């Protein structure tokens, strides 16, 4: 589920499905394998999350489409936001349901202490 959220966030920044898929896969897939996730679930999740790059604005294909058809780019971005967020919510729901029905696909890990969770972002200060 974190890879789908990451793909949505990265897709909103870069606007390209190909770049989103390539980048998120390079980062998330090795970690998913290390934690014992099913290869089928991992690749399907990353592939589905990569499609969010074309939906969530700013999307390069939306800009090209707007220019070619002489449409308002802002209106196209506004129109694409809701389907993009709905797709992301749908992907998250499917992954959550699938993992509840078949827990062997994504075995739960040990919960990390809160100090370790906040350490990568530097939120807990230099003492972490």
Short mmCIF file of N, CA and C in Angstrom, two decimals:
data_model
loop_
_atom_site.label_atom_id
_atom_site.label_comp_id
_atom_site.label_asym_id
_atom_site.label_seq_id
_atom_site.Cartn_x
_atom_site.Cartn_y
_atom_site.Cartn_z
N UNK A 1 0.82 -1.18 0.00
CA UNK A 1 0.00 0.00 0.00
C UNK A 1 0.87 1.26 0.00
N UNK A 2 2.02 1.17 0.66
CA UNK A 2 2.92 2.32 0.67
C UNK A 2 3.47 2.59 -0.72
N UNK A 3 3.68 1.55 -1.51
CA UNK A 3 4.21 1.77 -2.86
C UNK A 3 3.16 2.45 -3.75
N UNK A 4 1.89 2.16 -3.53
CA UNK A 4 0.84 2.83 -4.30
C UNK A 4 0.76 4.30 -3.92
N UNK A 5 0.83 4.58 -2.64
CA UNK A 5 0.83 5.98 -2.19
C UNK A 5 2.06 6.72 -2.72
N UNK A 6 3.20 6.03 -2.70
CA UNK A 6 4.43 6.64 -3.22
C UNK A 6 4.32 6.89 -4.72
N UNK A 7 3.74 5.95 -5.44
CA UNK A 7 3.57 6.12 -6.88
C UNK A 7 2.62 7.28 -7.18
N UNK A 8 1.57 7.43 -6.39
CA UNK A 8 0.66 8.55 -6.57
C UNK A 8 1.35 9.88 -6.32
N UNK A 9 2.14 9.94 -5.26
CA UNK A 9 2.85 11.18 -4.93
C UNK A 9 3.92 11.49 -5.98
N UNK A 10 4.67 10.47 -6.38
CA UNK A 10 5.71 10.70 -7.39
C UNK A 10 5.09 11.03 -8.74
N UNK A 11 3.97 10.38 -9.07
CA UNK A 11 3.28 10.68 -10.32
C UNK A 11 2.78 12.11 -10.36
N UNK A 12 2.36 12.63 -9.21
CA UNK A 12 1.92 14.03 -9.15
C UNK A 12 3.09 14.98 -9.35
N UNK A 13 4.28 14.56 -9.00
CA UNK A 13 5.46 15.42 -9.16
C UNK A 13 5.99 15.36 -10.58
N UNK A 14 6.11 14.15 -11.15
CA UNK A 14 6.78 14.03 -12.46
C UNK A 14 5.81 14.04 -13.63
N UNK A 15 4.60 13.52 -13.47
CA UNK A 15 3.61 13.56 -14.55
C UNK A 15 3.78 12.52 -15.63
N UNK A 16 4.58 11.48 -15.40
CA UNK A 16 4.81 10.46 -16.41
C UNK A 16 4.62 9.08 -15.79
N UNK A 17 3.81 8.25 -16.43
CA UNK A 17 3.59 6.90 -15.91
C UNK A 17 4.84 6.03 -16.03
N UNK A 18 5.57 6.19 -17.11
CA UNK A 18 6.78 5.38 -17.32
C UNK A 18 7.83 5.73 -16.27
N UNK A 19 8.04 7.01 -16.04
CA UNK A 19 9.02 7.43 -15.04
C UNK A 19 8.58 7.01 -13.64
N UNK A 20 7.28 7.11 -13.37
CA UNK A 20 6.77 6.71 -12.06
C UNK A 20 6.99 5.22 -11.84
N UNK A 21 6.62 4.41 -12.82
CA UNK A 21 6.80 2.96 -12.69
C UNK A 21 8.27 2.59 -12.51
N UNK A 22 9.13 3.16 -13.32
CA UNK A 22 10.55 2.83 -13.24
C UNK A 22 11.16 3.23 -11.90
N UNK A 23 10.84 4.42 -11.44
CA UNK A 23 11.44 4.92 -10.20
C UNK A 23 10.92 4.17 -8.99
N UNK A 24 9.63 4.04 -8.88
CA UNK A 24 9.05 3.37 -7.71
C UNK A 24 9.44 1.89 -7.67
N UNK A 25 9.52 1.26 -8.84
CA UNK A 25 9.93 -0.15 -8.87
C UNK A 25 11.37 -0.30 -8.40
N UNK A 26 12.25 0.58 -8.83
CA UNK A 26 13.65 0.50 -8.40
C UNK A 26 13.80 0.66 -6.89
N UNK A 27 12.94 1.45 -6.30
CA UNK A 27 13.04 1.72 -4.86
C UNK A 27 12.28 0.66 -4.05
N UNK A 28 11.05 0.35 -4.45
CA UNK A 28 10.18 -0.46 -3.61
C UNK A 28 10.34 -1.97 -3.80
N UNK A 29 10.59 -2.42 -5.02
CA UNK A 29 10.60 -3.87 -5.27
C UNK A 29 11.65 -4.62 -4.44
N UNK A 30 12.90 -4.15 -4.35
CA UNK A 30 13.86 -4.88 -3.51
C UNK A 30 13.43 -4.97 -2.04
N UNK A 31 12.82 -3.92 -1.53
CA UNK A 31 12.35 -3.95 -0.14
C UNK A 31 11.18 -4.91 0.03
N UNK A 32 10.30 -4.96 -0.95
CA UNK A 32 9.17 -5.88 -0.88
C UNK A 32 9.66 -7.32 -0.91
N UNK A 33 10.64 -7.61 -1.75
CA UNK A 33 11.22 -8.95 -1.80
C UNK A 33 11.91 -9.29 -0.48
N UNK A 34 12.63 -8.32 0.08
CA UNK A 34 13.36 -8.55 1.33
C UNK A 34 12.41 -8.88 2.47
N UNK A 35 11.22 -8.30 2.46
CA UNK A 35 10.25 -8.55 3.52
C UNK A 35 9.37 -9.76 3.25
N UNK A 36 9.61 -10.47 2.16
CA UNK A 36 8.91 -11.72 1.89
C UNK A 36 7.57 -11.58 1.19
N UNK A 37 7.35 -10.46 0.52
CA UNK A 37 6.09 -10.29 -0.21
C UNK A 37 6.09 -11.18 -1.44
N UNK A 38 4.92 -11.60 -1.83
CA UNK A 38 4.77 -12.41 -3.04
C UNK A 38 5.23 -11.61 -4.25
N UNK A 39 5.93 -12.28 -5.16
CA UNK A 39 6.39 -11.60 -6.38
C UNK A 39 5.22 -11.12 -7.24
N UNK A 40 4.16 -11.90 -7.27
CA UNK A 40 2.99 -11.52 -8.06
C UNK A 40 2.31 -10.28 -7.48
N UNK A 41 2.17 -10.25 -6.17
CA UNK A 41 1.56 -9.08 -5.53
C UNK A 41 2.44 -7.85 -5.71
N UNK A 42 3.74 -8.02 -5.54
CA UNK A 42 4.67 -6.90 -5.67
C UNK A 42 4.64 -6.28 -7.06
N UNK A 43 4.76 -7.11 -8.07
CA UNK A 43 4.78 -6.57 -9.43
C UNK A 43 3.43 -5.99 -9.84
N UNK A 44 2.35 -6.64 -9.42
CA UNK A 44 1.02 -6.11 -9.76
C UNK A 44 0.78 -4.77 -9.08
N UNK A 45 1.19 -4.65 -7.84
CA UNK A 45 1.01 -3.41 -7.10
C UNK A 45 1.82 -2.28 -7.73
N UNK A 46 3.05 -2.58 -8.08
CA UNK A 46 3.91 -1.55 -8.68
C UNK A 46 3.43 -1.16 -10.07
N UNK A 47 2.96 -2.13 -10.84
CA UNK A 47 2.45 -1.82 -12.18
C UNK A 47 1.18 -0.97 -12.09
N UNK A 48 0.28 -1.33 -11.19
CA UNK A 48 -0.95 -0.56 -11.03
C UNK A 48 -0.65 0.84 -10.50
N UNK A 49 0.25 0.94 -9.55
CA UNK A 49 0.61 2.25 -9.01
C UNK A 49 1.26 3.15 -10.05
N UNK A 50 1.96 2.56 -10.99
CA UNK A 50 2.60 3.35 -12.04
C UNK A 50 1.62 4.05 -12.95
N UNK A 51 0.42 3.49 -13.08
CA UNK A 51 -0.57 4.13 -13.94
C UNK A 51 -1.09 5.44 -13.37
N UNK A 52 -0.85 5.68 -12.10
CA UNK A 52 -1.34 6.92 -11.48
C UNK A 52 -0.60 8.14 -12.01
N UNK A 53 0.59 7.96 -12.56
CA UNK A 53 1.36 9.08 -13.08
C UNK A 53 0.68 9.80 -14.22
N UNK A 54 -0.15 9.10 -14.99
CA UNK A 54 -0.82 9.72 -16.12
C UNK A 54 -2.12 10.41 -15.68
N UNK A 55 -2.67 10.00 -14.54
CA UNK A 55 -3.95 10.56 -14.10
C UNK A 55 -3.81 11.76 -13.18
N UNK A 56 -2.91 11.65 -12.22
CA UNK A 56 -2.81 12.71 -11.22
C UNK A 56 -2.01 13.87 -11.79
N UNK A 57 -2.60 15.05 -11.85
CA UNK A 57 -1.92 16.21 -12.44
C UNK A 57 -0.68 16.62 -11.66
N UNK A 58 0.30 17.20 -12.30
CA UNK A 58 0.40 17.57 -13.70
C UNK A 58 0.83 16.39 -14.55
N UNK A 59 0.06 16.06 -15.53
CA UNK A 59 0.31 14.92 -16.38
C UNK A 59 0.75 15.40 -17.76
N UNK A 60 1.87 14.87 -18.22
CA UNK A 60 2.40 15.26 -19.52
C UNK A 60 1.40 14.95 -20.65
N UNK A 61 0.78 13.74 -20.67
CA UNK A 61 -0.19 13.48 -21.74
C UNK A 61 -1.40 14.43 -21.69
N UNK A 62 -1.81 14.84 -20.50
CA UNK A 62 -2.93 15.79 -20.41
C UNK A 62 -2.55 17.14 -21.01
N UNK A 63 -1.33 17.57 -20.78
CA UNK A 63 -0.88 18.84 -21.36
C UNK A 63 -0.83 18.74 -22.88
N UNK A 64 -0.29 17.65 -23.39
CA UNK A 64 -0.22 17.46 -24.83
C UNK A 64 -1.63 17.39 -25.43
N UNK A 65 -2.51 16.66 -24.77
CA UNK A 65 -3.89 16.58 -25.25
C UNK A 65 -4.56 17.95 -25.27
N UNK A 66 -4.34 18.72 -24.21
CA UNK A 66 -4.95 20.05 -24.13
C UNK A 66 -4.44 20.96 -25.24
N UNK A 67 -3.17 20.88 -25.54
CA UNK A 67 -2.60 21.71 -26.61
C UNK A 67 -3.15 21.29 -27.97
N UNK A 68 -3.18 19.98 -28.21
CA UNK A 68 -3.66 19.49 -29.51
C UNK A 68 -5.14 19.79 -29.75
N UNK A 69 -5.94 19.72 -28.70
CA UNK A 69 -7.38 19.94 -28.86
C UNK A 69 -7.81 21.35 -28.46
N UNK A 70 -6.84 22.20 -28.13
CA UNK A 70 -7.10 23.59 -27.73
C UNK A 70 -8.08 23.69 -26.57
N UNK A 71 -7.82 22.86 -25.57
CA UNK A 71 -8.64 22.85 -24.35
C UNK A 71 -7.90 23.57 -23.22
N UNK A 72 -8.63 23.90 -22.19
CA UNK A 72 -8.05 24.56 -21.03
C UNK A 72 -7.31 23.52 -20.17
N UNK A 73 -6.02 23.74 -19.97
CA UNK A 73 -5.19 22.79 -19.22
C UNK A 73 -5.66 22.69 -17.77
N UNK A 74 -5.99 23.81 -17.16
CA UNK A 74 -6.43 23.80 -15.75
C UNK A 74 -7.71 22.98 -15.58
N UNK A 75 -8.63 23.10 -16.52
CA UNK A 75 -9.87 22.32 -16.44
C UNK A 75 -9.60 20.82 -16.60
N UNK A 76 -8.68 20.48 -17.49
CA UNK A 76 -8.33 19.07 -17.65
C UNK A 76 -7.66 18.52 -16.39
N UNK A 77 -6.79 19.32 -15.79
CA UNK A 77 -6.16 18.90 -14.54
C UNK A 77 -7.20 18.69 -13.45
N UNK A 78 -8.15 19.62 -13.35
CA UNK A 78 -9.21 19.49 -12.34
C UNK A 78 -10.06 18.25 -12.61
N UNK A 79 -10.33 17.98 -13.87
CA UNK A 79 -11.15 16.82 -14.22
C UNK A 79 -10.41 15.50 -13.98
N UNK A 80 -9.10 15.50 -14.04
CA UNK A 80 -8.33 14.28 -13.86
C UNK A 80 -8.04 13.99 -12.39
N UNK A 81 -8.16 14.98 -11.52
CA UNK A 81 -7.82 14.78 -10.11
C UNK A 81 -8.73 13.75 -9.44
N UNK A 82 -10.03 13.87 -9.63
CA UNK A 82 -10.97 12.95 -8.97
C UNK A 82 -10.77 11.50 -9.44
N UNK A 83 -10.70 11.24 -10.76
CA UNK A 83 -10.46 9.85 -11.17
C UNK A 83 -9.12 9.31 -10.67
N UNK A 84 -8.10 10.17 -10.61
CA UNK A 84 -6.80 9.72 -10.11
C UNK A 84 -6.86 9.33 -8.64
N UNK A 85 -7.53 10.14 -7.84
CA UNK A 85 -7.65 9.82 -6.41
C UNK A 85 -8.55 8.60 -6.20
N UNK A 86 -9.61 8.48 -7.01
CA UNK A 86 -10.47 7.29 -6.91
C UNK A 86 -9.72 6.02 -7.30
N UNK A 87 -8.89 6.12 -8.33
CA UNK A 87 -8.09 4.96 -8.74
C UNK A 87 -7.12 4.57 -7.62
N UNK A 88 -6.49 5.57 -7.01
CA UNK A 88 -5.57 5.28 -5.92
C UNK A 88 -6.30 4.62 -4.75
N UNK A 89 -7.47 5.15 -4.40
CA UNK A 89 -8.25 4.56 -3.31
C UNK A 89 -8.69 3.14 -3.66
N UNK A 90 -9.06 2.92 -4.91
CA UNK A 90 -9.44 1.58 -5.35
C UNK A 90 -8.29 0.60 -5.27
N UNK A 91 -7.11 1.02 -5.71
CA UNK A 91 -5.92 0.16 -5.63
C UNK A 91 -5.61 -0.18 -4.18
N UNK A 92 -5.68 0.81 -3.31
CA UNK A 92 -5.40 0.58 -1.89
C UNK A 92 -6.42 -0.40 -1.31
N UNK A 93 -7.68 -0.24 -1.67
CA UNK A 93 -8.71 -1.14 -1.17
C UNK A 93 -8.51 -2.58 -1.63
N UNK A 94 -8.15 -2.76 -2.88
CA UNK A 94 -7.92 -4.11 -3.41
C UNK A 94 -6.73 -4.76 -2.71
N UNK A 95 -5.65 -4.03 -2.53
CA UNK A 95 -4.48 -4.59 -1.86
C UNK A 95 -4.81 -4.94 -0.42
N UNK A 96 -5.52 -4.06 0.28
CA UNK A 96 -5.89 -4.33 1.67
C UNK A 96 -6.77 -5.57 1.77
N UNK A 97 -7.76 -5.67 0.89
CA UNK A 97 -8.66 -6.82 0.91
C UNK A 97 -7.92 -8.11 0.57
N UNK A 98 -7.07 -8.06 -0.44
CA UNK A 98 -6.32 -9.24 -0.86
C UNK A 98 -5.39 -9.71 0.25
N UNK A 99 -4.75 -8.79 0.93
CA UNK A 99 -3.82 -9.17 2.00
C UNK A 99 -4.56 -9.69 3.23
N UNK A 100 -5.78 -9.23 3.43
CA UNK A 100 -6.58 -9.77 4.55
C UNK A 100 -7.06 -11.19 4.23
N UNK A 101 -7.44 -11.43 2.98
CA UNK A 101 -7.93 -12.74 2.59
C UNK A 101 -6.79 -13.76 2.46
N UNK A 102 -5.64 -13.30 1.99
CA UNK A 102 -4.49 -14.19 1.79
C UNK A 102 -3.25 -13.58 2.43
N UNK A 103 -3.10 -13.70 3.75
CA UNK A 103 -1.98 -13.04 4.45
C UNK A 103 -0.60 -13.55 4.04
N UNK A 104 -0.53 -14.72 3.43
CA UNK A 104 0.78 -15.23 3.00
C UNK A 104 1.37 -14.41 1.86
N UNK A 105 0.56 -13.61 1.17
CA UNK A 105 1.06 -12.78 0.07
C UNK A 105 1.93 -11.63 0.58
N UNK A 106 1.61 -11.12 1.75
CA UNK A 106 2.36 -10.00 2.33
C UNK A 106 2.42 -10.20 3.84
N UNK A 107 3.40 -11.00 4.29
CA UNK A 107 3.47 -11.29 5.72
C UNK A 107 3.74 -10.01 6.52
N UNK A 108 3.04 -9.85 7.65
CA UNK A 108 3.26 -8.65 8.45
C UNK A 108 4.65 -8.67 9.08
N UNK A 109 5.26 -7.51 9.16
CA UNK A 109 6.57 -7.39 9.77
C UNK A 109 6.45 -6.97 11.23
N UNK A 110 7.57 -6.92 11.88
CA UNK A 110 7.60 -6.45 13.26
C UNK A 110 7.38 -4.95 13.29
N UNK A 111 6.49 -4.46 14.15
CA UNK A 111 6.29 -3.01 14.21
C UNK A 111 7.53 -2.31 14.75
N UNK A 112 7.90 -1.23 14.10
CA UNK A 112 9.08 -0.46 14.52
C UNK A 112 8.68 0.53 15.60
N UNK A 113 9.58 0.81 16.54
CA UNK A 113 9.30 1.84 17.54
C UNK A 113 9.12 3.21 16.87
N UNK A 114 8.34 4.08 17.50
CA UNK A 114 8.03 5.38 16.91
C UNK A 114 9.29 6.20 16.63
N UNK A 115 10.30 6.10 17.46
CA UNK A 115 11.53 6.87 17.23
C UNK A 115 12.19 6.45 15.91
N UNK A 116 12.16 5.14 15.62
CA UNK A 116 12.74 4.66 14.36
C UNK A 116 11.89 5.06 13.16
N UNK A 117 10.59 5.14 13.34
CA UNK A 117 9.72 5.53 12.24
C UNK A 117 9.96 6.98 11.82
N UNK A 118 10.23 7.84 12.76
CA UNK A 118 10.40 9.26 12.45
C UNK A 118 11.85 9.62 12.15
N UNK A 119 12.78 8.73 12.41
CA UNK A 119 14.19 9.03 12.20
C UNK A 119 14.56 9.39 10.76
N UNK A 120 14.07 8.67 9.74
CA UNK A 120 14.46 9.03 8.37
C UNK A 120 14.05 10.43 7.95
N UNK A 121 12.97 10.96 8.51
CA UNK A 121 12.52 12.28 8.09
C UNK A 121 13.13 13.40 8.93
N UNK A 122 13.87 13.04 9.97
CA UNK A 122 14.53 14.06 10.79
C UNK A 122 13.57 14.82 11.70
N UNK A 123 12.36 14.30 11.89
CA UNK A 123 11.36 15.00 12.69
C UNK A 123 11.65 14.97 14.18
N UNK A 124 12.44 14.00 14.61
CA UNK A 124 12.66 13.90 16.05
C UNK A 124 13.95 14.59 16.47
N UNK A 125 14.60 15.27 15.59
CA UNK A 125 15.78 16.06 15.95
C UNK A 125 17.07 15.30 15.84
N UNK A 126 18.17 15.96 16.18
CA UNK A 126 19.49 15.33 16.02
C UNK A 126 19.75 14.23 17.06
N UNK A 127 18.95 14.13 18.12
CA UNK A 127 19.20 13.12 19.14
C UNK A 127 18.79 11.73 18.68
N UNK A 128 18.06 11.62 17.58
CA UNK A 128 17.62 10.30 17.11
C UNK A 128 18.78 9.56 16.52
#
